[in-house]
Amino acid sequence: MTELYDLHCHSTTSDGDFSPTELIKRAAKNAVTTLALTDHDTIDGLAEAKMCADELKITLINGIEISTQWEKQCLHIVGLNIEPQHESLQKIIHEAKIMRQQRAEKIAVKLEKKGISGAIDFVQKSPIDGMITRSHFAHFLVSQFHVSTLQEAFDRYLGDGKSAYVSTTWTPLETVIQAIRDAGGIPVVAHPLRYKLTTTRMKKMLTVFKNAGGLAMEIVTGRYNPDEMRILANYANQFELVGSVGSDFHSPENQWIDLGRLAPLPNSVKPVWELWK
Ligand code: AMP
Ligand code: MN
Ligand code: MN
Ligand code: MN
């Protein structure tokens, strides 16, 4: 059987449209053989995903996508093959949950000032004891006809510097990398080009990441073209990082590519899965 890896996606436990079970079923339909569920700052979907994955003979990699702070930049670090209950991770998850709750309340106040009420009730109801993300606010704004698309919700209200944007100080990058390593996992820089770093800053970030114990970076993700993949492969080799592949699938709608529908990892890069084989 041909192996097909997808090592980054989201369920209803954070801001995805599908439950962990529905997600695994979709992965199976798309011929994915190894899937990592990587919800934002939570591991709560992994147990359900594991049950379904066992049934459908898919290998589930325990994953998480953690929001971190590097200088003034929020960076997403995926942790692959983690021990989910490890105390180092649990501490970060607990702190992230508090920060997300506090941020949500502030976002709701900002929306209130724009004459938009009811946001906090909506977002608190949607994730079942999950993580409140800006996507939940975007869904609220669409459902109340304040905007017509999720993208417009970010462009007008929720995006960095927009009218309902609230800045957050996430757990420092180095702390998160260490916690993932302590939990037996592999720290991966998620979607490295989405932060729009200059070349100098990208190299600085990868140096810090590597020195702190980082091991991998995503080379193939939904929105990258072949030129961008080549750039990323060069960075991976320069900084001696292995490469990962992940759709970042959230929903069949919008800009997200479907599970498993990714270009193969370039031959020049060592695959992250060799670290756990
Ligand atoms: P948060 O971690 O709560 O700040 O939310 C970030 C999430 O919002 C991301 O993981 C995306 O799923 C979503 N998101 C961020 N920017 C956009 C955008 N411009 N359009 C649509 N979704 C976005
Ligand atoms: Mn998301
Ligand atoms: Mn991300
Ligand atoms: Mn993601």
mmCIF file of C-alpha atoms and ligand atoms in Angstrom:
data_model
loop_
_atom_site.group_PDB
_atom_site.id
_atom_site.type_symbol
_atom_site.label_atom_id
_atom_site.label_comp_id
_atom_site.label_asym_id
_atom_site.label_seq_id
_atom_site.Cartn_x
_atom_site.Cartn_y
_atom_site.Cartn_z
ATOM 1 C CA MET A 1 0.000 0.000 0.000
ATOM 2 C CA THR A 2 1.257 3.468 -0.820
ATOM 3 C CA GLU A 3 1.862 5.534 2.281
ATOM 4 C CA LEU A 4 0.094 8.901 2.319
ATOM 5 C CA TYR A 5 0.860 11.292 5.150
ATOM 6 C CA ASP A 6 -1.113 14.300 6.337
ATOM 7 C CA LEU A 7 0.355 15.665 9.543
ATOM 8 C CA HIS A 8 -1.647 18.831 10.247
ATOM 9 C CA CYS A 9 -5.416 19.243 10.538
ATOM 10 C CA HIS A 10 -8.186 20.500 12.836
ATOM 11 C CA SER A 11 -11.382 19.083 14.328
ATOM 12 C CA THR A 12 -14.339 20.615 16.206
ATOM 13 C CA THR A 13 -12.161 20.346 19.321
ATOM 14 C CA SER A 14 -10.626 23.593 18.068
ATOM 15 C CA ASP A 15 -11.746 25.383 14.898
ATOM 16 C CA GLY A 16 -12.390 22.595 12.390
ATOM 17 C CA ASP A 17 -15.814 21.785 10.962
ATOM 18 C CA PHE A 18 -15.604 17.994 11.483
ATOM 19 C CA SER A 19 -15.556 15.942 14.659
ATOM 20 C CA PRO A 20 -12.459 13.770 15.138
ATOM 21 C CA THR A 21 -14.485 10.754 13.924
ATOM 22 C CA GLU A 22 -15.719 12.547 10.797
ATOM 23 C CA LEU A 23 -12.181 13.741 10.110
ATOM 24 C CA ILE A 24 -10.709 10.233 10.286
ATOM 25 C CA LYS A 25 -13.473 8.937 8.004
ATOM 26 C CA ARG A 26 -12.673 11.638 5.477
ATOM 27 C CA ALA A 27 -8.957 10.866 5.708
ATOM 28 C CA ALA A 28 -9.706 7.177 5.029
ATOM 29 C CA LYS A 29 -11.848 8.117 2.036
ATOM 30 C CA ASN A 30 -8.953 10.211 0.702
ATOM 31 C CA ALA A 31 -6.512 7.271 1.081
ATOM 32 C CA VAL A 32 -4.500 8.895 3.879
ATOM 33 C CA THR A 33 -2.586 6.161 5.737
ATOM 34 C CA THR A 34 -1.083 8.294 8.535
ATOM 35 C CA LEU A 35 -2.915 11.300 9.949
ATOM 36 C CA ALA A 36 -1.871 13.667 12.736
ATOM 37 C CA LEU A 37 -4.690 15.543 14.444
ATOM 38 C CA THR A 38 -3.221 18.890 15.512
ATOM 39 C CA ASP A 39 -5.886 21.044 17.127
ATOM 40 C CA HIS A 40 -5.001 24.520 18.408
ATOM 41 C CA ASP A 41 -3.611 24.270 21.954
ATOM 42 C CA THR A 42 -5.590 21.140 22.843
ATOM 43 C CA ILE A 43 -5.306 17.344 22.810
ATOM 44 C CA ASP A 44 -8.960 16.746 23.645
ATOM 45 C CA GLY A 45 -9.853 15.261 20.237
ATOM 46 C CA LEU A 46 -7.136 12.603 20.204
ATOM 47 C CA ALA A 47 -8.921 9.853 22.158
ATOM 48 C CA GLU A 48 -11.963 9.900 19.870
ATOM 49 C CA ALA A 49 -9.738 10.097 16.783
ATOM 50 C CA LYS A 50 -7.747 7.082 17.968
ATOM 51 C CA MET A 51 -10.855 4.912 18.325
ATOM 52 C CA CYS A 52 -11.995 5.638 14.792
ATOM 53 C CA ALA A 53 -8.464 5.386 13.359
ATOM 54 C CA ASP A 54 -8.043 1.901 14.823
ATOM 55 C CA GLU A 55 -11.335 0.826 13.281
ATOM 56 C CA LEU A 56 -10.437 2.168 9.845
ATOM 57 C CA LYS A 57 -6.794 0.997 10.003
ATOM 58 C CA ILE A 58 -5.334 4.489 9.797
ATOM 59 C CA THR A 59 -2.248 5.329 11.822
ATOM 60 C CA LEU A 60 -3.053 8.253 14.104
ATOM 61 C CA ILE A 61 -0.158 10.421 15.227
ATOM 62 C CA ASN A 62 -0.922 12.290 18.446
ATOM 63 C CA GLY A 63 -0.465 15.939 17.609
ATOM 64 C CA ILE A 64 -1.138 19.504 18.700
ATOM 65 C CA GLU A 65 -0.588 22.961 17.176
ATOM 66 C CA ILE A 66 0.622 25.343 19.874
ATOM 67 C CA SER A 67 0.511 29.135 19.595
ATOM 68 C CA THR A 68 3.851 30.542 20.700
ATOM 69 C CA GLN A 69 5.519 33.907 21.054
ATOM 70 C CA TRP A 70 8.832 34.717 19.385
ATOM 71 C CA GLU A 71 9.845 38.359 19.813
ATOM 72 C CA LYS A 72 6.641 40.163 18.764
ATOM 73 C CA GLN A 73 5.586 37.396 16.386
ATOM 74 C CA CYS A 74 3.038 34.638 17.031
ATOM 75 C CA LEU A 75 4.435 31.386 15.629
ATOM 76 C CA HIS A 76 2.537 28.112 15.400
ATOM 77 C CA ILE A 77 4.519 25.061 16.432
ATOM 78 C CA VAL A 78 3.107 21.641 15.672
ATOM 79 C CA GLY A 79 4.072 18.874 18.091
ATOM 80 C CA LEU A 80 4.022 15.407 16.505
ATOM 81 C CA ASN A 81 4.013 12.042 18.267
ATOM 82 C CA ILE A 82 3.565 13.637 21.672
ATOM 83 C CA GLU A 83 2.542 11.925 24.863
ATOM 84 C CA PRO A 84 -0.671 13.964 25.263
ATOM 85 C CA GLN A 85 -1.020 13.779 29.041
ATOM 86 C CA HIS A 86 2.552 14.835 29.764
ATOM 87 C CA GLU A 87 2.580 17.497 32.470
ATOM 88 C CA SER A 88 4.804 19.901 30.528
ATOM 89 C CA LEU A 89 2.191 20.054 27.755
ATOM 90 C CA GLN A 90 -0.740 20.140 30.130
ATOM 91 C CA LYS A 91 0.666 23.274 31.766
ATOM 92 C CA ILE A 92 0.918 25.097 28.422
ATOM 93 C CA ILE A 93 -2.547 23.923 27.382
ATOM 94 C CA HIS A 94 -3.990 25.194 30.658
ATOM 95 C CA GLU A 95 -2.351 28.613 30.219
ATOM 96 C CA ALA A 96 -3.442 28.868 26.584
ATOM 97 C CA LYS A 97 -7.012 28.149 27.557
ATOM 98 C CA ILE A 98 -7.014 30.969 30.099
ATOM 99 C CA MET A 99 -5.392 33.373 27.613
ATOM 100 C CA ARG A 100 -7.902 32.438 24.923
ATOM 101 C CA GLN A 101 -10.827 32.945 27.294
ATOM 102 C CA GLN A 102 -9.538 36.377 28.368
ATOM 103 C CA ARG A 103 -8.861 37.377 24.769
ATOM 104 C CA ALA A 104 -12.336 36.216 23.724
ATOM 105 C CA GLU A 105 -13.932 38.458 26.336
ATOM 106 C CA LYS A 106 -11.898 41.441 25.085
ATOM 107 C CA ILE A 107 -12.763 40.722 21.460
ATOM 108 C CA ALA A 108 -16.443 40.593 22.413
ATOM 109 C CA VAL A 109 -16.163 43.993 24.134
ATOM 110 C CA LYS A 110 -14.571 45.479 21.007
ATOM 111 C CA LEU A 111 -17.358 44.068 18.841
ATOM 112 C CA GLU A 112 -19.912 45.402 21.315
ATOM 113 C CA LYS A 113 -18.431 48.891 20.802
ATOM 114 C CA LYS A 114 -19.047 48.450 17.075
ATOM 115 C CA GLY A 115 -22.691 47.687 17.852
ATOM 116 C CA ILE A 116 -22.326 43.909 17.504
ATOM 117 C CA SER A 117 -23.636 42.055 20.551
ATOM 118 C CA GLY A 118 -23.974 38.382 21.499
ATOM 119 C CA ALA A 119 -20.500 37.250 20.408
ATOM 120 C CA ILE A 120 -19.348 35.870 23.749
ATOM 121 C CA ASP A 121 -22.398 33.648 24.192
ATOM 122 C CA PHE A 122 -21.980 32.290 20.670
ATOM 123 C CA VAL A 123 -18.270 31.460 20.918
ATOM 124 C CA GLN A 124 -18.585 29.935 24.357
ATOM 125 C CA LYS A 125 -21.253 27.572 23.163
ATOM 126 C CA SER A 126 -19.534 26.368 19.998
ATOM 127 C CA PRO A 127 -16.427 24.426 21.016
ATOM 128 C CA ILE A 128 -17.477 21.715 23.465
ATOM 129 C CA ASP A 129 -15.132 22.698 26.250
ATOM 130 C CA GLY A 130 -12.650 23.324 23.467
ATOM 131 C CA MET A 131 -10.397 26.198 22.540
ATOM 132 C CA ILE A 132 -11.991 29.481 21.512
ATOM 133 C CA THR A 133 -10.261 30.762 18.390
ATOM 134 C CA ARG A 134 -10.777 33.777 16.186
ATOM 135 C CA SER A 135 -12.415 31.393 13.700
ATOM 136 C CA HIS A 136 -15.292 31.012 16.152
ATOM 137 C CA PHE A 137 -15.805 34.773 16.089
ATOM 138 C CA ALA A 138 -15.624 34.702 12.311
ATOM 139 C CA HIS A 139 -18.400 32.092 12.225
ATOM 140 C CA PHE A 140 -20.431 34.262 14.583
ATOM 141 C CA LEU A 141 -20.026 37.326 12.348
ATOM 142 C CA VAL A 142 -21.097 35.333 9.291
ATOM 143 C CA SER A 143 -24.077 33.767 11.102
ATOM 144 C CA GLN A 144 -25.307 37.224 12.140
ATOM 145 C CA PHE A 145 -24.843 38.629 8.612
ATOM 146 C CA HIS A 146 -22.267 41.234 9.677
ATOM 147 C CA VAL A 147 -20.003 39.816 6.950
ATOM 148 C CA SER A 148 -20.609 37.344 4.166
ATOM 149 C CA THR A 149 -17.436 35.227 4.399
ATOM 150 C CA LEU A 150 -14.961 34.121 7.064
ATOM 151 C CA GLN A 151 -12.222 35.905 5.167
ATOM 152 C CA GLU A 152 -14.191 39.161 5.316
ATOM 153 C CA ALA A 153 -14.568 38.686 9.082
ATOM 154 C CA PHE A 154 -10.768 38.616 9.375
ATOM 155 C CA ASP A 155 -10.269 41.448 6.903
ATOM 156 C CA ARG A 156 -12.718 43.771 8.640
ATOM 157 C CA TYR A 157 -12.673 42.796 12.309
ATOM 158 C CA LEU A 158 -10.413 39.984 13.491
ATOM 159 C CA GLY A 159 -7.189 40.191 11.503
ATOM 160 C CA ASP A 160 -4.034 41.690 13.023
ATOM 161 C CA GLY A 161 -4.574 45.387 13.650
ATOM 162 C CA LYS A 162 -8.247 45.328 12.623
ATOM 163 C CA SER A 163 -11.024 46.861 14.730
ATOM 164 C CA ALA A 164 -11.738 43.868 16.986
ATOM 165 C CA TYR A 165 -8.157 42.589 17.109
ATOM 166 C CA VAL A 166 -6.754 41.878 20.557
ATOM 167 C CA SER A 167 -3.077 41.078 20.875
ATOM 168 C CA THR A 168 -2.071 38.158 23.064
ATOM 169 C CA THR A 169 1.215 37.120 24.598
ATOM 170 C CA TRP A 170 1.521 33.393 23.995
ATOM 171 C CA THR A 171 3.915 30.982 25.706
ATOM 172 C CA PRO A 172 7.511 31.673 24.618
ATOM 173 C CA LEU A 173 8.756 29.638 21.636
ATOM 174 C CA GLU A 174 11.614 28.009 23.567
ATOM 175 C CA THR A 175 9.296 26.896 26.397
ATOM 176 C CA VAL A 176 6.944 25.252 23.923
ATOM 177 C CA ILE A 177 9.751 23.470 22.069
ATOM 178 C CA GLN A 178 11.105 22.129 25.358
ATOM 179 C CA ALA A 179 7.641 20.976 26.468
ATOM 180 C CA ILE A 180 7.094 19.077 23.214
ATOM 181 C CA ARG A 181 10.498 17.433 23.549
ATOM 182 C CA ASP A 182 9.805 16.561 27.211
ATOM 183 C CA ALA A 183 6.568 14.924 26.054
ATOM 184 C CA GLY A 184 8.582 12.787 23.623
ATOM 185 C CA GLY A 185 7.362 14.740 20.597
ATOM 186 C CA ILE A 186 8.836 16.406 17.531
ATOM 187 C CA PRO A 187 8.566 20.222 17.320
ATOM 188 C CA VAL A 188 7.673 21.367 13.784
ATOM 189 C CA VAL A 189 7.455 24.947 12.477
ATOM 190 C CA ALA A 190 3.948 25.173 11.033
ATOM 191 C CA HIS A 191 3.399 26.921 7.675
ATOM 192 C CA PRO A 192 6.718 28.857 7.831
ATOM 193 C CA LEU A 193 5.855 31.291 5.028
ATOM 194 C CA ARG A 194 2.600 32.481 6.533
ATOM 195 C CA TYR A 195 4.386 34.772 9.000
ATOM 196 C CA LYS A 196 5.787 36.829 6.128
ATOM 197 C CA LEU A 197 9.237 37.072 7.721
ATOM 198 C CA THR A 198 12.076 38.679 5.790
ATOM 199 C CA THR A 199 14.914 36.302 4.858
ATOM 200 C CA THR A 200 17.015 37.682 7.699
ATOM 201 C CA ARG A 201 14.249 37.176 10.257
ATOM 202 C CA MET A 202 13.411 33.727 8.891
ATOM 203 C CA LYS A 203 17.024 32.653 9.384
ATOM 204 C CA LYS A 204 17.093 34.184 12.850
ATOM 205 C CA MET A 205 13.875 32.366 13.765
ATOM 206 C CA LEU A 206 15.132 29.021 12.433
ATOM 207 C CA THR A 207 18.399 29.459 14.352
ATOM 208 C CA VAL A 208 16.492 30.066 17.595
ATOM 209 C CA PHE A 209 14.136 27.164 16.801
ATOM 210 C CA LYS A 210 16.987 24.764 16.087
ATOM 211 C CA ASN A 211 19.040 25.811 19.121
ATOM 212 C CA ALA A 212 16.033 25.363 21.395
ATOM 213 C CA GLY A 213 15.579 21.744 20.253
ATOM 214 C CA GLY A 214 13.328 22.169 17.209
ATOM 215 C CA LEU A 215 13.576 19.266 14.759
ATOM 216 C CA ALA A 216 11.308 19.821 11.766
ATOM 217 C CA MET A 217 9.523 22.325 9.553
ATOM 218 C CA GLU A 218 6.564 22.018 7.225
ATOM 219 C CA ILE A 219 7.660 21.983 3.606
ATOM 220 C CA VAL A 220 4.378 21.049 1.954
ATOM 221 C CA THR A 221 1.208 22.731 3.146
ATOM 222 C CA GLY A 222 -2.023 23.588 1.420
ATOM 223 C CA ARG A 223 -1.215 26.905 -0.157
ATOM 224 C CA TYR A 224 2.441 26.512 -1.170
ATOM 225 C CA ASN A 225 3.524 26.489 -4.783
ATOM 226 C CA PRO A 226 6.586 24.626 -6.141
ATOM 227 C CA ASP A 227 8.842 27.697 -5.859
ATOM 228 C CA GLU A 228 7.934 28.178 -2.224
ATOM 229 C CA MET A 229 8.481 24.482 -1.519
ATOM 230 C CA ARG A 230 11.974 24.755 -2.991
ATOM 231 C CA ILE A 231 12.738 27.724 -0.749
ATOM 232 C CA LEU A 232 11.534 25.808 2.296
ATOM 233 C CA ALA A 233 13.473 22.670 1.339
ATOM 234 C CA ASN A 234 16.630 24.805 1.155
ATOM 235 C CA TYR A 235 15.970 26.222 4.621
ATOM 236 C CA ALA A 236 15.365 22.724 6.017
ATOM 237 C CA ASN A 237 18.673 21.475 4.656
ATOM 238 C CA GLN A 238 20.565 24.587 5.702
ATOM 239 C CA PHE A 239 19.298 24.301 9.292
ATOM 240 C CA GLU A 240 19.388 20.484 9.361
ATOM 241 C CA LEU A 241 15.670 20.127 9.987
ATOM 242 C CA VAL A 242 13.516 17.286 8.689
ATOM 243 C CA GLY A 243 10.463 18.056 6.569
ATOM 244 C CA SER A 244 6.760 17.639 7.290
ATOM 245 C CA VAL A 245 3.647 17.561 5.144
ATOM 246 C CA GLY A 246 0.290 18.845 6.365
ATOM 247 C CA SER A 247 -2.850 20.193 4.753
ATOM 248 C CA ASP A 248 -3.943 22.341 7.743
ATOM 249 C CA PHE A 249 -7.425 21.177 6.756
ATOM 250 C CA HIS A 250 -10.245 22.877 8.700
ATOM 251 C CA SER A 251 -13.273 22.619 6.454
ATOM 252 C CA PRO A 252 -14.294 21.630 2.923
ATOM 253 C CA GLU A 253 -15.184 25.275 2.368
ATOM 254 C CA ASN A 254 -12.940 28.282 1.925
ATOM 255 C CA GLN A 255 -9.276 28.230 1.178
ATOM 256 C CA TRP A 256 -8.295 24.936 2.825
ATOM 257 C CA ILE A 257 -6.967 22.070 0.733
ATOM 258 C CA ASP A 258 -8.571 18.676 1.433
ATOM 259 C CA LEU A 259 -6.978 15.982 3.615
ATOM 260 C CA GLY A 260 -4.195 14.130 1.822
ATOM 261 C CA ARG A 261 -4.401 16.245 -1.332
ATOM 262 C CA LEU A 262 -0.826 17.502 -1.086
ATOM 263 C CA ALA A 263 2.270 17.447 -3.224
ATOM 264 C CA PRO A 264 4.855 14.863 -2.133
ATOM 265 C CA LEU A 265 7.753 15.948 0.046
ATOM 266 C CA PRO A 266 10.712 16.956 -2.163
ATOM 267 C CA ASN A 267 13.335 14.188 -2.359
ATOM 268 C CA SER A 268 16.039 16.521 -1.095
ATOM 269 C CA VAL A 269 14.445 16.671 2.368
ATOM 270 C CA LYS A 270 14.473 13.944 5.007
ATOM 271 C CA PRO A 271 10.894 13.098 6.043
ATOM 272 C CA VAL A 272 9.811 13.697 9.635
ATOM 273 C CA TRP A 273 8.230 10.224 9.801
ATOM 274 C CA GLU A 274 11.666 8.633 9.650
ATOM 275 C CA LEU A 275 12.089 9.902 13.214
ATOM 276 C CA TRP A 276 9.347 7.607 14.522
ATOM 277 C CA LYS A 277 9.648 4.624 12.181
HETATM 278 P P1 AMP B 1 -6.338 32.207 16.775
HETATM 279 O O1 AMP B 1 -5.326 31.115 17.013
HETATM 280 O O2 AMP B 1 -7.486 32.136 17.727
HETATM 281 O O3 AMP B 1 -5.730 33.558 16.685
HETATM 282 O O4 AMP B 1 -7.024 31.899 15.397
HETATM 283 C C1 AMP B 1 -6.274 31.631 14.309
HETATM 284 C C2 AMP B 1 -7.101 30.805 13.354
HETATM 285 O O5 AMP B 1 -7.961 31.646 12.624
HETATM 286 C C3 AMP B 1 -6.206 30.155 12.325
HETATM 287 O O6 AMP B 1 -5.787 28.894 12.756
HETATM 288 C C4 AMP B 1 -7.093 30.046 11.133
HETATM 289 O O7 AMP B 1 -7.858 28.877 11.223
HETATM 290 C C5 AMP B 1 -8.003 31.228 11.266
HETATM 291 N N1 AMP B 1 -7.561 32.379 10.451
HETATM 292 C C6 AMP B 1 -6.559 33.233 10.702
HETATM 293 N N2 AMP B 1 -6.470 34.182 9.739
HETATM 294 C C7 AMP B 1 -7.455 33.906 8.854
HETATM 295 C C8 AMP B 1 -7.901 34.498 7.652
HETATM 296 N N3 AMP B 1 -7.329 35.602 7.154
HETATM 297 N N4 AMP B 1 -8.947 33.934 7.014
HETATM 298 C C9 AMP B 1 -9.548 32.824 7.511
HETATM 299 N N5 AMP B 1 -9.168 32.214 8.637
HETATM 300 C C10 AMP B 1 -8.140 32.741 9.306
HETATM 301 MN MN MN B 2 -7.271 27.308 12.768
HETATM 302 MN MN MN B 3 -1.532 27.562 12.183
HETATM 303 MN MN MN B 4 -3.408 24.662 11.752
#
